[in-house]
Tab-separated table of C-alpha atoms in Angstrom:
chain	number	residue	atom	x	y	z
A	61	VAL	CA	-135.215	-12.318	-9.373
A	62	GLN	CA	-135.426	-10.399	-12.855
A	63	LEU	CA	-133.612	-8.274	-14.171
A	64	LEU	CA	-134.417	-7.170	-18.021
A	65	GLU	CA	-132.885	-4.790	-19.907
A	66	SER	CA	-133.804	-3.485	-23.066
A	67	GLY	CA	-132.369	-0.010	-25.461
A	68	GLY	CA	-130.067	-1.345	-27.300
A	69	GLY	CA	-128.729	-0.184	-30.604
A	70	LEU	CA	-126.697	1.408	-32.852
A	71	VAL	CA	-126.754	5.397	-32.551
A	72	GLN	CA	-124.024	7.848	-34.521
A	73	PRO	CA	-121.383	9.327	-32.721
A	74	GLY	CA	-122.478	12.102	-30.794
A	75	GLY	CA	-126.182	11.036	-30.612
A	76	SER	CA	-128.635	9.989	-27.749
A	77	LEU	CA	-129.994	5.941	-26.442
A	78	ARG	CA	-131.971	6.020	-22.866
A	79	LEU	CA	-131.477	1.950	-21.379
A	80	SER	CA	-133.555	0.016	-19.582
A	81	CYS	CA	-134.470	-2.585	-16.747
A	82	ALA	CA	-136.756	-3.704	-15.745
A	83	ALA	CA	-136.294	-5.550	-12.356
A	84	SER	CA	-139.521	-8.657	-10.950
A	85	GLY	CA	-139.210	-9.952	-8.049
A	86	LEU	CA	-137.941	-7.550	-5.246
A	87	THR	CA	-138.335	-4.561	-3.481
A	88	PHE	CA	-136.899	-3.085	-6.044
A	89	SER	CA	-135.837	0.748	-3.614
A	90	ASN	CA	-134.690	-1.363	-1.101
A	91	TYR	CA	-131.371	-2.005	-2.725
A	92	GLY	CA	-128.407	-0.825	-5.544
A	93	MET	CA	-128.177	-0.720	-8.741
A	94	SER	CA	-125.544	-0.298	-10.632
A	95	TRP	CA	-124.672	0.124	-15.295
A	96	VAL	CA	-121.826	-2.462	-15.633
A	97	ARG	CA	-119.711	-2.093	-19.955
A	98	GLN	CA	-118.488	-4.283	-21.766
A	99	ALA	CA	-116.704	-4.757	-24.880
A	100	ALA	CA	-116.520	-6.908	-27.549
A	101	GLY	CA	-113.619	-8.798	-26.279
A	102	ARG	CA	-112.743	-6.594	-23.384
A	103	GLY	CA	-113.214	-6.874	-18.980
A	104	LEU	CA	-116.414	-5.442	-17.476
A	105	GLU	CA	-116.426	-1.972	-16.431
A	106	TRP	CA	-118.368	-0.467	-14.354
A	107	VAL	CA	-120.037	2.739	-15.418
A	108	SER	CA	-123.138	4.059	-12.358
A	109	ALA	CA	-124.529	2.929	-9.288
A	110	ILE	CA	-127.576	4.178	-7.894
A	111	SER	CA	-128.917	4.070	-4.274
A	112	GLY	CA	-132.895	2.567	-3.573
A	113	GLY	CA	-132.586	6.929	-2.082
A	114	GLY	CA	-131.685	7.572	-4.975
A	115	SER	CA	-127.741	8.615	-5.198
A	116	THR	CA	-125.366	8.559	-7.365
A	117	TYR	CA	-122.058	7.586	-8.639
A	118	ASP	CA	-120.515	8.035	-11.794
A	119	ALA	CA	-117.210	6.567	-13.562
A	120	ASP	CA	-114.917	9.150	-14.623
A	121	SER	CA	-115.207	8.125	-17.857
A	122	VAL	CA	-119.411	8.504	-17.915
A	123	LYS	CA	-118.730	11.899	-15.618
A	124	GLY	CA	-121.462	14.618	-17.049
A	125	ARG	CA	-122.898	12.728	-20.591
A	126	PHE	CA	-124.563	9.862	-18.616
A	127	THR	CA	-127.114	10.516	-16.367
A	128	ILE	CA	-128.713	6.855	-13.989
A	129	SER	CA	-131.927	6.836	-12.688
A	130	ARG	CA	-134.525	4.741	-10.997
A	131	ASP	CA	-137.978	4.886	-10.719
A	132	ASN	CA	-139.374	2.388	-7.496
A	133	SER	CA	-142.608	2.441	-8.433
A	134	LYS	CA	-142.004	0.742	-11.895
A	135	ASN	CA	-139.433	-1.508	-10.910
A	136	MET	CA	-137.577	0.401	-13.438
A	137	LEU	CA	-133.043	1.547	-14.042
A	138	TYR	CA	-132.421	3.834	-16.200
A	139	LEU	CA	-129.742	4.412	-18.305
A	140	GLN	CA	-129.494	8.346	-20.085
A	141	MET	CA	-127.135	7.928	-22.657
A	142	ASN	CA	-126.123	11.071	-24.287
A	143	SER	CA	-122.261	12.786	-26.524
A	144	LEU	CA	-122.294	8.509	-27.476
A	145	ARG	CA	-118.015	8.563	-28.562
A	146	VAL	CA	-116.985	4.263	-30.175
A	147	GLU	CA	-115.858	3.260	-27.549
A	148	ASP	CA	-118.550	3.581	-26.207
A	149	THR	CA	-119.776	0.817	-27.517
A	150	ALA	CA	-120.451	-2.357	-24.958
A	151	VAL	CA	-122.309	-4.955	-24.423
A	152	TYR	CA	-124.135	-3.190	-20.992
A	153	TYR	CA	-125.598	-5.007	-18.593
A	154	CYS	CA	-127.568	-4.019	-15.165
A	155	ALA	CA	-126.364	-5.856	-11.351
A	156	LYS	CA	-128.553	-5.584	-8.164
A	157	GLU	CA	-125.965	-4.648	-5.872
A	158	TYR	CA	-126.484	-7.379	-2.645
A	159	ARG	CA	-127.450	-4.244	-0.242
A	160	ASP	CA	-128.515	-0.833	-0.822
A	161	THR	CA	-125.321	-0.095	-1.085
A	162	ALA	CA	-123.209	0.779	-3.795
A	163	MET	CA	-120.120	-1.433	-3.401
A	164	GLY	CA	-119.489	-4.165	-6.246
A	165	ASN	CA	-122.295	-6.577	-4.757
A	166	PHE	CA	-123.630	-7.867	-7.738
A	167	ASP	CA	-125.413	-10.757	-6.951
A	168	TYR	CA	-128.083	-10.929	-9.766
A	169	TRP	CA	-127.449	-8.988	-13.057
A	170	GLY	CA	-128.979	-9.551	-16.533
A	171	GLN	CA	-128.127	-10.569	-19.971
A	172	GLY	CA	-127.522	-7.756	-21.767
A	173	THR	CA	-128.319	-4.856	-24.515
A	174	LEU	CA	-126.076	-4.079	-26.357
A	175	VAL	CA	-124.897	-0.961	-27.806
A	176	THR	CA	-123.025	0.153	-30.932
A	177	VAL	CA	-121.913	3.482	-31.445
A	178	SER	CA	-121.019	3.793	-35.151
A	179	SER	CA	-120.984	6.033	-38.465
B	59	GLN	CA	-105.813	0.328	-16.991
B	60	SER	CA	-107.284	-0.904	-14.466
B	61	VAL	CA	-106.417	0.567	-10.515
B	62	VAL	CA	-106.961	-3.454	-9.640
B	63	THR	CA	-103.881	-5.715	-11.300
B	64	GLN	CA	-105.130	-9.593	-11.858
B	65	PRO	CA	-102.719	-11.740	-14.314
B	66	PRO	CA	-104.128	-11.999	-17.998
B	67	SER	CA	-104.165	-15.587	-17.968
B	68	ALA	CA	-103.229	-18.754	-15.877
B	69	SER	CA	-104.033	-22.177	-15.977
B	70	GLY	CA	-104.513	-26.409	-14.644
B	71	THR	CA	-104.591	-29.509	-15.398
B	72	PRO	CA	-108.033	-31.178	-13.978
B	73	GLY	CA	-107.986	-32.155	-10.503
B	74	GLN	CA	-104.968	-29.653	-9.886
B	75	ARG	CA	-105.316	-26.317	-7.783
B	76	VAL	CA	-105.073	-22.600	-9.302
B	77	THR	CA	-105.018	-19.234	-7.355
B	78	ILE	CA	-105.906	-15.979	-8.825
B	79	SER	CA	-104.740	-12.043	-7.898
B	80	CYS	CA	-106.050	-9.599	-7.612
B	81	SER	CA	-104.179	-6.188	-6.742
B	82	GLY	CA	-105.049	-2.982	-5.908
B	83	SER	CA	-103.906	-0.124	-3.075
B	84	ARG	CA	-104.969	0.405	0.581
B	85	SER	CA	-107.940	3.235	-0.998
B	86	ASN	CA	-109.333	-0.153	-2.944
B	87	ILE	CA	-108.968	-4.085	-1.669
B	88	GLY	CA	-107.379	-2.370	1.685
B	89	ASN	CA	-109.944	-0.377	2.544
B	90	ASN	CA	-113.353	-2.425	1.483
B	91	PHE	CA	-114.523	-5.969	0.752
B	92	VAL	CA	-113.160	-7.729	-2.117
B	93	TYR	CA	-115.852	-9.908	-4.264
B	94	TRP	CA	-114.862	-12.495	-7.450
B	95	TYR	CA	-117.052	-12.798	-11.104
B	96	GLN	CA	-116.835	-15.671	-12.818
B	97	GLN	CA	-118.052	-14.684	-16.284
B	98	LEU	CA	-118.005	-17.947	-18.664
B	99	PRO	CA	-117.881	-17.156	-22.742
B	100	ALA	CA	-121.707	-15.043	-24.168
B	101	THR	CA	-122.739	-15.233	-20.672
B	102	ALA	CA	-123.837	-12.443	-17.909
B	103	PRO	CA	-120.727	-13.085	-14.877
B	104	LYS	CA	-121.782	-14.672	-11.955
B	105	LEU	CA	-121.160	-13.661	-8.352
B	106	LEU	CA	-118.873	-15.922	-6.578
B	107	ILE	CA	-117.131	-15.164	-3.751
B	108	PHE	CA	-118.344	-11.321	-1.810
B	109	ARG	CA	-116.970	-9.977	0.854
B	110	ASN	CA	-113.589	-11.229	0.241
B	111	TYR	CA	-114.106	-15.585	1.265
B	112	GLU	CA	-117.979	-15.659	1.977
B	113	ARG	CA	-119.681	-17.986	-1.096
B	114	PRO	CA	-122.895	-17.277	-2.585
B	115	SER	CA	-125.572	-20.843	-1.562
B	116	GLY	CA	-125.135	-22.691	-4.735
B	117	VAL	CA	-121.413	-22.274	-5.443
B	118	PRO	CA	-119.528	-25.188	-4.320
B	119	ASP	CA	-116.480	-24.902	-1.704
B	120	ARG	CA	-113.724	-25.677	-4.101
B	121	PHE	CA	-114.273	-21.702	-4.712
B	122	SER	CA	-111.988	-20.139	-2.337
B	123	GLY	CA	-111.398	-16.203	-1.501
B	124	SER	CA	-108.845	-15.177	0.138
B	125	LYS	CA	-107.560	-10.950	1.750
B	126	SER	CA	-104.375	-10.180	3.107
B	127	GLY	CA	-103.999	-5.704	3.489
B	128	THR	CA	-103.980	-4.751	-0.344
B	129	SER	CA	-103.965	-7.877	-2.360
B	130	ALA	CA	-106.908	-10.884	-2.085
B	131	SER	CA	-106.746	-14.013	-4.123
B	132	LEU	CA	-109.263	-16.452	-6.376
B	133	ALA	CA	-108.268	-20.346	-5.167
B	134	ILE	CA	-110.371	-23.257	-6.261
B	135	SER	CA	-109.602	-26.733	-5.935
B	136	GLY	CA	-109.905	-29.608	-7.290
B	137	LEU	CA	-110.106	-27.845	-11.411
B	138	ARG	CA	-113.311	-28.932	-13.577
B	139	SER	CA	-112.938	-28.256	-17.692
B	140	GLU	CA	-116.269	-26.540	-17.241
B	141	ASP	CA	-114.116	-23.839	-14.308
B	142	GLU	CA	-112.426	-22.900	-18.088
B	143	ALA	CA	-113.357	-18.727	-17.875
B	144	ASP	CA	-112.556	-15.227	-16.885
B	145	TYR	CA	-112.672	-14.410	-13.315
B	146	TYR	CA	-112.983	-10.369	-12.025
B	147	CYS	CA	-111.792	-9.178	-8.755
B	148	ALA	CA	-113.972	-5.704	-8.043
B	149	THR	CA	-114.247	-3.750	-5.076
B	150	TRP	CA	-115.036	-0.155	-3.918
B	151	ASP	CA	-112.334	3.177	-4.729
B	152	ASP	CA	-112.189	5.603	-1.897
B	153	ASN	CA	-111.094	7.472	-3.727
B	154	LEU	CA	-112.416	7.084	-7.020
B	155	SER	CA	-115.933	6.928	-5.444
B	156	GLY	CA	-116.821	4.838	-7.475
B	157	VAL	CA	-116.110	0.314	-8.237
B	158	VAL	CA	-112.967	-1.070	-9.740
B	159	PHE	CA	-113.053	-4.125	-11.329
B	160	GLY	CA	-109.915	-6.267	-12.115
B	161	GLY	CA	-109.238	-6.849	-16.043
B	162	GLY	CA	-110.362	-9.971	-15.491
B	163	THR	CA	-107.907	-13.322	-15.602
B	164	LYS	CA	-108.825	-15.892	-18.118
B	165	LEU	CA	-108.709	-19.270	-16.702
B	166	THR	CA	-107.623	-22.670	-19.218
B	167	VAL	CA	-107.697	-26.023	-17.341
B	168	LEU	CA	-105.133	-28.109	-20.015
């Protein structure tokens, strides 16, 4: 299993960014997926999760601003981030659940992509 | 401030046994499985313990997990220098309808 994130970069406060995660080596639709972020020198923070069938869950800190989605035909996971704030600056990891659930059982992780929100 | 609490730091000497705690409530640890992750510097986290005490293949049996009520623990026996890392507990929270991570514990091998 490999997870490869892309789409990070520098964006101004209030701007938008779309992260992508390309998954390989698995039957993608069979597994729940999440985005987890980590600000520099800080701990892990769960952001959003999506089941294989498309049910979604979001942390309160991103509700109404971030949207998680997936394209099972392309083995792709996405995170659309709108109304970005300075405090959203972090490395964003794509993580695979062990089963088609949202439980925090992440058996595979990507290498992360850095999002910097700054003017 | 996470709803699941870990000590910010822990330490031990080579060969020692150290324990890292993870404290929550009924809505998270009390009702759901606990997972533990190890994060070495500048790397992605790695699953260390799943479903409270089970080890993925490849994880040494020096690492063990346990859960009682609304608390969980990770124990590392026969401490080695390469165990120096950040350790995180994680679980689902029924009230938040989301995954919650503990704040992380930085383990130093003296």
